PDB file of C-alpha atoms in Angstrom:
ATOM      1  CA  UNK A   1     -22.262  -5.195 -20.175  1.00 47.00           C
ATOM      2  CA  UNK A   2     -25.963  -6.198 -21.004  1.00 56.00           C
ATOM      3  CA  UNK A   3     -27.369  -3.022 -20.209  1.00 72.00           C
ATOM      4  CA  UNK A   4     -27.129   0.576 -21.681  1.00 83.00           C
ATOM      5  CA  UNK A   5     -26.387   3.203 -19.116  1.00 85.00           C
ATOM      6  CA  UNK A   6     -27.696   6.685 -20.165  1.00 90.00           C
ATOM      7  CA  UNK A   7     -26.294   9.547 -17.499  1.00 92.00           C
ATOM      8  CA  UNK A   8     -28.427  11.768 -16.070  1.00 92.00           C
ATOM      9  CA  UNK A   9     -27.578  15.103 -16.278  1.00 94.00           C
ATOM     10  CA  UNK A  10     -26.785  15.713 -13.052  1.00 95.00           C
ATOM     11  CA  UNK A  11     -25.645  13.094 -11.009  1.00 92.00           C
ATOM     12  CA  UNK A  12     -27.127  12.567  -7.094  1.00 92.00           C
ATOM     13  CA  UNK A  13     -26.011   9.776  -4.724  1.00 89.00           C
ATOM     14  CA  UNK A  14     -29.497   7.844  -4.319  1.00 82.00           C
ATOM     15  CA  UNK A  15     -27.647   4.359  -2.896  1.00 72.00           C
ATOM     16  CA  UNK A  16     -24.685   2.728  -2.266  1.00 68.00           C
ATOM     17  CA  UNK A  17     -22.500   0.759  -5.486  1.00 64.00           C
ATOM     18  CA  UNK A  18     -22.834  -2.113  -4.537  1.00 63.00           C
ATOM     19  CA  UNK A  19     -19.884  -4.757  -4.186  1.00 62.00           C
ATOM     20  CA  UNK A  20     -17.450  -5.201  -1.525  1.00 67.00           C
ATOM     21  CA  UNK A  21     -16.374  -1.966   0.322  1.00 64.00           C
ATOM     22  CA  UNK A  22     -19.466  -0.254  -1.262  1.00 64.00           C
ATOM     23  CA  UNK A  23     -20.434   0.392   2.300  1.00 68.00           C
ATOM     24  CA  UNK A  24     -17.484   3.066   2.951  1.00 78.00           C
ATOM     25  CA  UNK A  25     -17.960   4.985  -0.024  1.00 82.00           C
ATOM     26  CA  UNK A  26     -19.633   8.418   0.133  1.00 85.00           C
ATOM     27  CA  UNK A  27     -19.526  11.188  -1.819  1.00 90.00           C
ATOM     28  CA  UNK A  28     -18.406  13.451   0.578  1.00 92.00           C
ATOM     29  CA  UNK A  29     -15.262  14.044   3.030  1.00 95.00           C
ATOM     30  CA  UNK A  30     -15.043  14.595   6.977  1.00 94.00           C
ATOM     31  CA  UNK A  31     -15.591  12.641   9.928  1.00 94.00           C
ATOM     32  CA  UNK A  32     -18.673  10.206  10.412  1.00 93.00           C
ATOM     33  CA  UNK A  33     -18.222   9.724  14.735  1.00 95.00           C
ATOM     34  CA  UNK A  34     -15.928  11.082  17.561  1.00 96.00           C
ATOM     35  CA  UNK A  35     -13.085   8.652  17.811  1.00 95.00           C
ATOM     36  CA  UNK A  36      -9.384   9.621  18.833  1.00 97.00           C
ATOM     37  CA  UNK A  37      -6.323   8.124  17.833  1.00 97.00           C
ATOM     38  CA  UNK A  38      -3.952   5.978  19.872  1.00 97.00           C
ATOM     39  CA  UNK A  39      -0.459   7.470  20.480  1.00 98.00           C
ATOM     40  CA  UNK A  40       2.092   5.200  21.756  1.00 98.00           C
ATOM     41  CA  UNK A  41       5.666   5.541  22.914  1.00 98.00           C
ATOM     42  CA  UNK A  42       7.855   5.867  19.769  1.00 98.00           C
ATOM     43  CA  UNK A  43       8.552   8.877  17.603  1.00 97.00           C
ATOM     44  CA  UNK A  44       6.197   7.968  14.801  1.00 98.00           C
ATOM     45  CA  UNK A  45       2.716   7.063  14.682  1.00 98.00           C
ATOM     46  CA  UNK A  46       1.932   5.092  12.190  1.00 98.00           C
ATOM     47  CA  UNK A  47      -2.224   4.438  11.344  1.00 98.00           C
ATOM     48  CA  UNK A  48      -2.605   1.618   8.996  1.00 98.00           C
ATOM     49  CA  UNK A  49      -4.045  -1.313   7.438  1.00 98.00           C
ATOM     50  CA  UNK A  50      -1.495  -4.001   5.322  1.00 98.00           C
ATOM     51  CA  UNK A  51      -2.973  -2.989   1.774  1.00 98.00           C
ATOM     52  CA  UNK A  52      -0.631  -2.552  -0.580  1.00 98.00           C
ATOM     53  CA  UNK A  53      -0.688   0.989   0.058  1.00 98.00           C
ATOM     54  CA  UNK A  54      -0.084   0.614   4.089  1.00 98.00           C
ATOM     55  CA  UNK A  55       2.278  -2.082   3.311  1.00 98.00           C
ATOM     56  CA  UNK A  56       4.772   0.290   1.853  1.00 98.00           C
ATOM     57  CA  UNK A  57       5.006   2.061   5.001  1.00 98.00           C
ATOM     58  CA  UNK A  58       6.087  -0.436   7.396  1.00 98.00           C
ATOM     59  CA  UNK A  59       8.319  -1.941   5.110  1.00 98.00           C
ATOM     60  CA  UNK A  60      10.337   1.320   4.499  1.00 99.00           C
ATOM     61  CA  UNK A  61      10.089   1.460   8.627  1.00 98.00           C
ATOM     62  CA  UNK A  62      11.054  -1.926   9.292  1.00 98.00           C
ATOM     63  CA  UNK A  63      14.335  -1.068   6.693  1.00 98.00           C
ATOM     64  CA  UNK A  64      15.127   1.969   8.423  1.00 98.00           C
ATOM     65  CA  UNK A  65      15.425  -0.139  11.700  1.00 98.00           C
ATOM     66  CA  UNK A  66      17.276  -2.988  10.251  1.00 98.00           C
ATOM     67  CA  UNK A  67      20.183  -0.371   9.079  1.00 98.00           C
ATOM     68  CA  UNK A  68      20.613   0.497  12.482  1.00 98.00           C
ATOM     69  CA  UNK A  69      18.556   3.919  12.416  1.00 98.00           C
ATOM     70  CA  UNK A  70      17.088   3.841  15.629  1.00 98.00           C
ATOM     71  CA  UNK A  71      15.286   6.490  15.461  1.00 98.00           C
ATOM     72  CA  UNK A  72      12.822   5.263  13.154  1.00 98.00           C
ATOM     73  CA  UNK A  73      11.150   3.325  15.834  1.00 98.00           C
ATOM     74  CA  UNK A  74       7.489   3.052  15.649  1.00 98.00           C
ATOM     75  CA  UNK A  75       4.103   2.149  16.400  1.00 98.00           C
ATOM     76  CA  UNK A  76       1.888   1.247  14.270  1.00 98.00           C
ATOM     77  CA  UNK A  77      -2.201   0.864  14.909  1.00 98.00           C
ATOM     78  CA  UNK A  78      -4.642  -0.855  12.876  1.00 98.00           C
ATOM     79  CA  UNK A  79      -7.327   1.330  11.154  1.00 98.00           C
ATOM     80  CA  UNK A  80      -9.649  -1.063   9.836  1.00 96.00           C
ATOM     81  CA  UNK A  81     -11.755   0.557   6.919  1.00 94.00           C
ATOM     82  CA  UNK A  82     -13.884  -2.223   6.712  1.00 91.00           C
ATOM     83  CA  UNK A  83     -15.250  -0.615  10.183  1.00 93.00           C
ATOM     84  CA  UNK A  84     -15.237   2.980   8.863  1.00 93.00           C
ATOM     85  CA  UNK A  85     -12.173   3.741  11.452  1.00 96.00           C
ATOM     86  CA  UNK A  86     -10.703   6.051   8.541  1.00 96.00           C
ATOM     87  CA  UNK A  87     -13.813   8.032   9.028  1.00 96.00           C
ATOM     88  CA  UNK A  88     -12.714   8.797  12.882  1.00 96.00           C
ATOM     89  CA  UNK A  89     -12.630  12.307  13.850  1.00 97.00           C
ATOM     90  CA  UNK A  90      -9.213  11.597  14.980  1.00 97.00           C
ATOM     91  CA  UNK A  91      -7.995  10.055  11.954  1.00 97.00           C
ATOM     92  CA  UNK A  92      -9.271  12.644   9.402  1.00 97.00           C
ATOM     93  CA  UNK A  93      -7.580  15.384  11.524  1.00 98.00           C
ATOM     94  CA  UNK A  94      -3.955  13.047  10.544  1.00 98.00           C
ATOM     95  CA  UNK A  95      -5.702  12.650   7.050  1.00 97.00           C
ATOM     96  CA  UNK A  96      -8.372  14.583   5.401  1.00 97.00           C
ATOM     97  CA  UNK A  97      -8.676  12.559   2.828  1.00 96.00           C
ATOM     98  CA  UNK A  98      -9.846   9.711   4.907  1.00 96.00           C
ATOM     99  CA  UNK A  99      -6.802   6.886   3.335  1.00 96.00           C
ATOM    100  CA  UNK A 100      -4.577   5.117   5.049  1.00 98.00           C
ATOM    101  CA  UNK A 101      -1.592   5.005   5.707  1.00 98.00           C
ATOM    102  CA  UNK A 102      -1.215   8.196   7.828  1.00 98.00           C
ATOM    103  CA  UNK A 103       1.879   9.028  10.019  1.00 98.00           C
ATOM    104  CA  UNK A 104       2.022  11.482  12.904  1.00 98.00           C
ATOM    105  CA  UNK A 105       5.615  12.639  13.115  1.00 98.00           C
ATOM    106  CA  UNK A 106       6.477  13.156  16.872  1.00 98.00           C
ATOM    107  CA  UNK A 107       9.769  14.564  16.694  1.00 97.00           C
ATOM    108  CA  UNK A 108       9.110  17.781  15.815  1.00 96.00           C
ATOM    109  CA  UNK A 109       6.532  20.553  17.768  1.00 96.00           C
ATOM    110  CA  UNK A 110       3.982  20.518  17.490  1.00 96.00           C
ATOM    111  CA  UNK A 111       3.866  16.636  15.863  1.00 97.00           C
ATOM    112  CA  UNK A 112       4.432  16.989  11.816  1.00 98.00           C
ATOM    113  CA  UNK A 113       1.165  15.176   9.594  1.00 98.00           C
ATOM    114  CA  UNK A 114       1.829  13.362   6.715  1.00 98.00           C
ATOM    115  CA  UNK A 115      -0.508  11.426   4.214  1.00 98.00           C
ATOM    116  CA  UNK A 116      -0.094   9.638   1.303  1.00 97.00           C
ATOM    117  CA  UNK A 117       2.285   6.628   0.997  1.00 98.00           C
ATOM    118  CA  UNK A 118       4.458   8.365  -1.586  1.00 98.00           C
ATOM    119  CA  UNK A 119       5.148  11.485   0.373  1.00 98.00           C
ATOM    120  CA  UNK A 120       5.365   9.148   4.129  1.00 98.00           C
ATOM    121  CA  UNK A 121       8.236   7.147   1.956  1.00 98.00           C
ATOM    122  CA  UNK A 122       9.778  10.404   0.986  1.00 98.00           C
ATOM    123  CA  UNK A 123       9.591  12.244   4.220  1.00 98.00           C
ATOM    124  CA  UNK A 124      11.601   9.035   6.039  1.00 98.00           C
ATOM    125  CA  UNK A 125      13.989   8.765   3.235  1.00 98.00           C
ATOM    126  CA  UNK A 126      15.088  12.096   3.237  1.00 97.00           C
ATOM    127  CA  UNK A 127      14.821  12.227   6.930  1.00 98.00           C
ATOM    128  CA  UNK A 128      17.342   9.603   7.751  1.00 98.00           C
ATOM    129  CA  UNK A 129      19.173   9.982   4.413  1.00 97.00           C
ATOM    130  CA  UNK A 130      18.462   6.257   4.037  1.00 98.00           C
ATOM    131  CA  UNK A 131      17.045   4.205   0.775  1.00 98.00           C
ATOM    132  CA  UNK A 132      17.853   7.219  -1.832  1.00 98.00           C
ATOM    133  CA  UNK A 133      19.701   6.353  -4.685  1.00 94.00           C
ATOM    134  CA  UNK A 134      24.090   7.095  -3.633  1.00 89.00           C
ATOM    135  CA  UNK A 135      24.488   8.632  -7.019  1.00 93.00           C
ATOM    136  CA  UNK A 136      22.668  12.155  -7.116  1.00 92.00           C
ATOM    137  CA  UNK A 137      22.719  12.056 -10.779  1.00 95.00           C
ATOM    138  CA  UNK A 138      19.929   9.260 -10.989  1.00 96.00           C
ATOM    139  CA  UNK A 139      17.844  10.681  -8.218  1.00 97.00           C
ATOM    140  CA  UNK A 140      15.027  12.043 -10.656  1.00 97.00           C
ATOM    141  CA  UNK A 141      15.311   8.816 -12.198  1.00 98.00           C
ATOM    142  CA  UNK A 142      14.035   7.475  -8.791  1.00 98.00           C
ATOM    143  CA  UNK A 143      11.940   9.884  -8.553  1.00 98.00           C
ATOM    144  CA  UNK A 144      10.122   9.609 -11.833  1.00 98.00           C
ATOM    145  CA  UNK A 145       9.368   5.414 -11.039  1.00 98.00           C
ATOM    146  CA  UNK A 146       7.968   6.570  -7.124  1.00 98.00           C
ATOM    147  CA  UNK A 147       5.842   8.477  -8.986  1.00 98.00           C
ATOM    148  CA  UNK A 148       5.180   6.072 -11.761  1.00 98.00           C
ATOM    149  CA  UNK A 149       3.684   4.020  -9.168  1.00 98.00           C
ATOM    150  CA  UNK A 150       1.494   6.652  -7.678  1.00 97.00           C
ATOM    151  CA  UNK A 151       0.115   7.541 -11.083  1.00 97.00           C
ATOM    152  CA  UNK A 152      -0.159   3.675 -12.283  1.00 98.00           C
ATOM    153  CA  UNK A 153      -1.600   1.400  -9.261  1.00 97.00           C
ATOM    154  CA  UNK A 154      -4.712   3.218  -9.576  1.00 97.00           C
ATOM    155  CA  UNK A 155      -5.533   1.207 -12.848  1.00 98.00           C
ATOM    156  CA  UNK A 156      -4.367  -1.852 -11.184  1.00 98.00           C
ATOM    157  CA  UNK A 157      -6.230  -1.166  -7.831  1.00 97.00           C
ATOM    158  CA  UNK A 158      -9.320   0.705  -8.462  1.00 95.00           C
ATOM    159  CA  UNK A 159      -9.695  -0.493 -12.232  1.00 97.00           C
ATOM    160  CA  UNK A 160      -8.360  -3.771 -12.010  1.00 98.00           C
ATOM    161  CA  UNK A 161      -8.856  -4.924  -8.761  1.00 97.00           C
ATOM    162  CA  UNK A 162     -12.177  -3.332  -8.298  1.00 96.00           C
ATOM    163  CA  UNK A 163     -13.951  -5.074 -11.791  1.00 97.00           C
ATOM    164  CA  UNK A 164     -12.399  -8.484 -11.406  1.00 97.00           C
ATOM    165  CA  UNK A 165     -12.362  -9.161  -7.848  1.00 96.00           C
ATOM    166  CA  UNK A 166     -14.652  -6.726  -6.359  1.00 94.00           C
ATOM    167  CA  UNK A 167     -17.884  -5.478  -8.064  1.00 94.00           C
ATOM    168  CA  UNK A 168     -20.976  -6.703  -7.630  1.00 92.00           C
ATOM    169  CA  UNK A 169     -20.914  -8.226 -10.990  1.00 93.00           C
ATOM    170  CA  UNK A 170     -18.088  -9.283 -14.018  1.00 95.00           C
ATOM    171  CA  UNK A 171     -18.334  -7.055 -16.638  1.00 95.00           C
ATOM    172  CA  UNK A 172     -16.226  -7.987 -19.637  1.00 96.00           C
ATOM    173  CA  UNK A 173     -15.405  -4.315 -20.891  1.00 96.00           C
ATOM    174  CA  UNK A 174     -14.424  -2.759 -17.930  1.00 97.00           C
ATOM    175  CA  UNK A 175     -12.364  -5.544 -17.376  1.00 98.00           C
ATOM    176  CA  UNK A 176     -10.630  -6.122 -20.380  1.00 98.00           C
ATOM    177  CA  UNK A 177      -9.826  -2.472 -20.680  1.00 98.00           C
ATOM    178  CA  UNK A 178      -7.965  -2.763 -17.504  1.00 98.00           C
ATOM    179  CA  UNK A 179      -6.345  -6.025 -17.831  1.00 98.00           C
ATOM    180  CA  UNK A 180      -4.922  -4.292 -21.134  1.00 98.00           C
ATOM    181  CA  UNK A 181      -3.513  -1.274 -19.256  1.00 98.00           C
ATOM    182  CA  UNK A 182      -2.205  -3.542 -15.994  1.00 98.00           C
ATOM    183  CA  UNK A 183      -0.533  -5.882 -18.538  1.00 98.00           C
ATOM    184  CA  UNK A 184       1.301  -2.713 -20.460  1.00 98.00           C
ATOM    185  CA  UNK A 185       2.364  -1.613 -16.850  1.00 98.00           C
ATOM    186  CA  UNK A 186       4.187  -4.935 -16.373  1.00 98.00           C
ATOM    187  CA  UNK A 187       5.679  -4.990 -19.736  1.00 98.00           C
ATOM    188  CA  UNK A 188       7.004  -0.996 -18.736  1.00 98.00           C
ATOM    189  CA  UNK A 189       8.111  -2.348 -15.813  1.00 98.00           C
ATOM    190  CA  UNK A 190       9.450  -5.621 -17.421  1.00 98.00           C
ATOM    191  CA  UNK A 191      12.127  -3.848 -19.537  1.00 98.00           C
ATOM    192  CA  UNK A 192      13.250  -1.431 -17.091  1.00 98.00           C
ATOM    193  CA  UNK A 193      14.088  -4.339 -15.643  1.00 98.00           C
ATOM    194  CA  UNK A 194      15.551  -6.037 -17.668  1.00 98.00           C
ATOM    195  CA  UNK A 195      18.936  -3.105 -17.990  1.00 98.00           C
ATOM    196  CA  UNK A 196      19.150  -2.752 -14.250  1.00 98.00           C
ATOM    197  CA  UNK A 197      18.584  -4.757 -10.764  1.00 98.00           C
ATOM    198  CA  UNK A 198      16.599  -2.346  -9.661  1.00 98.00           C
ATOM    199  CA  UNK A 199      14.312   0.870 -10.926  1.00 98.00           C
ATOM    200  CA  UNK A 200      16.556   3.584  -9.915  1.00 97.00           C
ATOM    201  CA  UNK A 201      19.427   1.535 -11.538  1.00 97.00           C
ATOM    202  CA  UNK A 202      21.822  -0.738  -8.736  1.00 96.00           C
ATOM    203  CA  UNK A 203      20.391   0.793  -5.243  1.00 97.00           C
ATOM    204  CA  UNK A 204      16.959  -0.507  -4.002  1.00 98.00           C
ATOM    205  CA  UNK A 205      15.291   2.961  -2.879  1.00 98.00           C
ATOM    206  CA  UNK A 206      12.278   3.949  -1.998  1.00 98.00           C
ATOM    207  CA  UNK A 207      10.731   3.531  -5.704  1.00 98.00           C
ATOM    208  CA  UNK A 208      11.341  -0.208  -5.410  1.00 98.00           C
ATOM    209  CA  UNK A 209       9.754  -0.385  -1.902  1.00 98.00           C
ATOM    210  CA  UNK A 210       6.442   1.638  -3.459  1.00 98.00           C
ATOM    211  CA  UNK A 211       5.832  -0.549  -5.965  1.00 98.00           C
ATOM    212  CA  UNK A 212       6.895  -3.609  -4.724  1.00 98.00           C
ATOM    213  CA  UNK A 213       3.808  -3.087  -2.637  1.00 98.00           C
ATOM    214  CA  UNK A 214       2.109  -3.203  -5.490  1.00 98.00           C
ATOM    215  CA  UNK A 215       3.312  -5.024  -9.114  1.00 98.00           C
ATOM    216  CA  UNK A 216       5.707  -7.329  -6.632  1.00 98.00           C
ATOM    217  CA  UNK A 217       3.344  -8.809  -4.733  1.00 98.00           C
ATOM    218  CA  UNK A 218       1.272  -8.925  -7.888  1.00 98.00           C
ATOM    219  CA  UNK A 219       4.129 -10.777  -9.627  1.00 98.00           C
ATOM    220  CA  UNK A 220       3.945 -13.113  -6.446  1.00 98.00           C
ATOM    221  CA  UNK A 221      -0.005 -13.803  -6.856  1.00 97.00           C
ATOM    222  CA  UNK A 222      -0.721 -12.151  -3.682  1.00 97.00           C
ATOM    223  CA  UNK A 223      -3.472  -9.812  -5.495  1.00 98.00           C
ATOM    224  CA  UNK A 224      -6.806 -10.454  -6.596  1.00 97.00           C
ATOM    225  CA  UNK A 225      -6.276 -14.227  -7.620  1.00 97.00           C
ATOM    226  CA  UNK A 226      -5.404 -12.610 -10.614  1.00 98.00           C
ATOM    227  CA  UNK A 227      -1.986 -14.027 -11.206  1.00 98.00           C
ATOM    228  CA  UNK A 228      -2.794 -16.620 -14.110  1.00 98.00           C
ATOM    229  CA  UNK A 229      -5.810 -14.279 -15.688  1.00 98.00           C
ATOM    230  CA  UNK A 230      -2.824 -11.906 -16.593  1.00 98.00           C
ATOM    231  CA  UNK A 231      -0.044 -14.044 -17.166  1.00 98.00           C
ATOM    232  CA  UNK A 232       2.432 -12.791 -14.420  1.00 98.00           C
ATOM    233  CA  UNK A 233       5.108 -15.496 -15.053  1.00 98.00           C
ATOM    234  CA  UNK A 234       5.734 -14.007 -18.737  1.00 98.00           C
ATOM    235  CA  UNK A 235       7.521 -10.595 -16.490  1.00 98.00           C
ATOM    236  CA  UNK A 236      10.326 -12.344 -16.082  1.00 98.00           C
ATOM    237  CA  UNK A 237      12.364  -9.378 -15.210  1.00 98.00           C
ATOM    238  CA  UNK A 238       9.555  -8.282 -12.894  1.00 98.00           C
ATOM    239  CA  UNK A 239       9.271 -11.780 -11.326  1.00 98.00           C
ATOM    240  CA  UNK A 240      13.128 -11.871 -10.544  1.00 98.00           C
ATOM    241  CA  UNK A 241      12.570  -8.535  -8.394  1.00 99.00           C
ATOM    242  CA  UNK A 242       9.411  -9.374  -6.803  1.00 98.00           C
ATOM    243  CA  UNK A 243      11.726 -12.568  -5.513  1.00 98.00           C
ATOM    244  CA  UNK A 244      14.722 -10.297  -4.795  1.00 98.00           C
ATOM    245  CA  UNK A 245      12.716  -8.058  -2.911  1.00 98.00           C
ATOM    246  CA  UNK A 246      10.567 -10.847  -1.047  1.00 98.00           C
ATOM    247  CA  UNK A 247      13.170 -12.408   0.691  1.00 98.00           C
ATOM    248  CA  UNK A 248      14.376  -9.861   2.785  1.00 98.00           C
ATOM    249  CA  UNK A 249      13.561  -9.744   6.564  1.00 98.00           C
ATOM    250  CA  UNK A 250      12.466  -6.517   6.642  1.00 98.00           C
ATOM    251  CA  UNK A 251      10.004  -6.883   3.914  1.00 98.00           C
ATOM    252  CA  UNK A 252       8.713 -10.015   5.193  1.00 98.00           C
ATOM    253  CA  UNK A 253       8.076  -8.059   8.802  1.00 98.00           C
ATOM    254  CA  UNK A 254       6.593  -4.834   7.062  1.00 98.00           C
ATOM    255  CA  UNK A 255       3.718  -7.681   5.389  1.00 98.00           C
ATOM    256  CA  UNK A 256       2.866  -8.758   8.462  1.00 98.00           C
ATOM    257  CA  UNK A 257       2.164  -5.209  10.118  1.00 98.00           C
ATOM    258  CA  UNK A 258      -1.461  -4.109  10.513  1.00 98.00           C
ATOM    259  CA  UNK A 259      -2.589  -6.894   8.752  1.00 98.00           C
ATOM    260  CA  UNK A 260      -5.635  -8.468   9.731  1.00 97.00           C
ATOM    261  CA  UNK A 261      -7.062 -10.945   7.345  1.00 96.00           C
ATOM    262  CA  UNK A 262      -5.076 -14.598   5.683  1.00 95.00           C
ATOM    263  CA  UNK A 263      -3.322 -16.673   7.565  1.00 96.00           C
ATOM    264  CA  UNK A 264      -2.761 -15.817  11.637  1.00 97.00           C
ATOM    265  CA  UNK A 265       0.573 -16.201  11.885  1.00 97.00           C
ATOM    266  CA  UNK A 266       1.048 -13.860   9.254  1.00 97.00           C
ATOM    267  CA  UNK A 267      -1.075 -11.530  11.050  1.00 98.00           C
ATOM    268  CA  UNK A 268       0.124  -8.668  13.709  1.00 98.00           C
ATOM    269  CA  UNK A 269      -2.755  -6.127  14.573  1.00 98.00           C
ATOM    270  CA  UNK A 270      -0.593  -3.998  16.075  1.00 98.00           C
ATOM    271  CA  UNK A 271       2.977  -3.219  16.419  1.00 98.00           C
ATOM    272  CA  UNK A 272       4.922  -1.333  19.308  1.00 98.00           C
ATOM    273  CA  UNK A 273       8.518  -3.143  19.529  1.00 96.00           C
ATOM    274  CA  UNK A 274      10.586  -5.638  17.656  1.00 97.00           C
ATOM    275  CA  UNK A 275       9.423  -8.426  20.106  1.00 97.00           C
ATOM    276  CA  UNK A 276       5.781  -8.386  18.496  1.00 98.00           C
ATOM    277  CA  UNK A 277       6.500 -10.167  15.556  1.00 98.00           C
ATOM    278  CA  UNK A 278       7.568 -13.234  18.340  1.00 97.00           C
ATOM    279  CA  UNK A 279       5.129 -12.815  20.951  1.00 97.00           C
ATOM    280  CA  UNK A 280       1.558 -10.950  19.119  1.00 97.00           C
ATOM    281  CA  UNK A 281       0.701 -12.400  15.874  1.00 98.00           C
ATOM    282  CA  UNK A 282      -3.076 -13.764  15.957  1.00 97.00           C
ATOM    283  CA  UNK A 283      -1.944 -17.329  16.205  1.00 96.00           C
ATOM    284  CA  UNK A 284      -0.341 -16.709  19.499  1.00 95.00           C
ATOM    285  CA  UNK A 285      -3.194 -14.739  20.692  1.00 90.00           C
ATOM    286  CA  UNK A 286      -6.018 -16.299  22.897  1.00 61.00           C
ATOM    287  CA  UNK A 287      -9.174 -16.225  20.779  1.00 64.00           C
ATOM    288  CA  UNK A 288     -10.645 -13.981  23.910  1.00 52.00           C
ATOM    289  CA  UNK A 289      -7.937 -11.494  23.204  1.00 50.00           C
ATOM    290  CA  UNK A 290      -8.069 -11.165  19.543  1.00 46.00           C
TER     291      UNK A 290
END
């Protein structure tokens, strides 16, 4: 950095950041504007945008329906936070701290709320007894890498991600320092690796799908350009599981839900039925419907 910051002693929001998504970031929590939340015709209600975070969701949902569990049926609406829709009156009552994903759970009365992808992964798990590890003995182990993730991607995300790819400028410290700790995450996640196919040992669980969504796609170059500035191809373990987990169907549907930027056919705003991923993605839709 060329300049020396000196903090004041009391720190007051006088503008915004600056860089991308500066524009959405206050200092404060609640609603900005009166907006209510779609509800469509399946059990859960799913409010989301394909970040990695959102991304976790609809994979674990498009899972659950590909072993059969009906029940797990969905529909899933775009909040855009580009737009501020997080900052919807009707969103914040689903999720007070204004992040997506957020999932109203219709089946019970009145409808259950939960946020946060970790505990939406959990909830649906141990709802439909589905993508837990079979032995109970190695459940904390699970456990322990879900949570890994949910203590962890922050470096990647809002270190990483934020100083290389977002701010308004490059700064070498702040980005060295977390290109060191992202790099140590992949090397922790590299030897687990390397004993077993995946975290929790030979079941893929939930603590795969969460951070999959993350270090997988990473692995994959999907995040931040960043996939030769750190070297990815040296996880070799990591690489192999990114793959593993890539190529199934239900992962490659859960990518494409609430995802509105890359490549249109890759794209599906919304999703209410199976037959969306035929008949809805952006390249199918008329530029006056999009």
């Amino acid at each position: 950095m060329s300049d020396t910051y000196t903090p004041p002693k009391v720190w007051t929001w006088e503008s915004e950041s600056g860089g991308r998504f500066a524009s959405i970031n206050r200092p404060i929590s609640g609603p900005t504007h009166d907006k209510k939340l779609s509800v469509g015709k399946h059990p859960h209600q799913l409010y989301s945008l394909a970040t990695p975070n959102g991304v976790k969701v609809t994979v674990m949902f498009e899972e659950l329906l590909a072993a059969g569990i009906k029940e797990a049926e969905y529909d899933a609406w775009l909040i855009n936070i580009g737009d501020g829709d997080q900052f919807g009156s009707g969103f914040v009552e689903v999720n007070p701290n204004s992040k997506i994903p957020a999932l109203m759970d219709h089946t019970t009365t009145p409808p259950t709320r939960i946020f946060e992808s970790g505990a939406i992964l959990l909830h649906l798990a141990e709802k439909f007894d589905a993508f837990l590890t079979k032995d109970p003995a190695k459940r904390p182990e699970m456990l322990s890498w879900l949570f890994w993730q949910m203590g962890s991607a922050p470096y990647l995300g809002g270190g990483f991600g934020h100083f290389y790819a977002y701010a308004p400028e490059k700064w070498e410290y702040p980005i060295n320092r977390f290109a060191m700790e992202v790099k140590r995450q992949l090397d922790v996640l590299d030897k687990r690796l390397a004993e077993v196919p995946y975290l929790a040992g030979d079941d893929y669980t939930i603590a795969d799908i969460a951070n999959w969504a993350w270090y997988g796609q990473l692995a994959l170059g999907r995040l931040y350009e960043a996939a030769e500035f750190l070297s990815v191809h040296e996880y070799k373990n990591v690489v192999r599981w990114a793959e593993d987990i890539d190529s199934r169907p239900a992962v490659q549907r859960g990518r494409m839900v609430n995802r509105a930027f890359g490549d249109p056919k890759t794209q599906l705003h919304e999703r209410h039925d199976a037959g969306d991923f035929d008949t809805n993605t952006q390249d199918k839709i008329a530029p006056e419907d999009s």
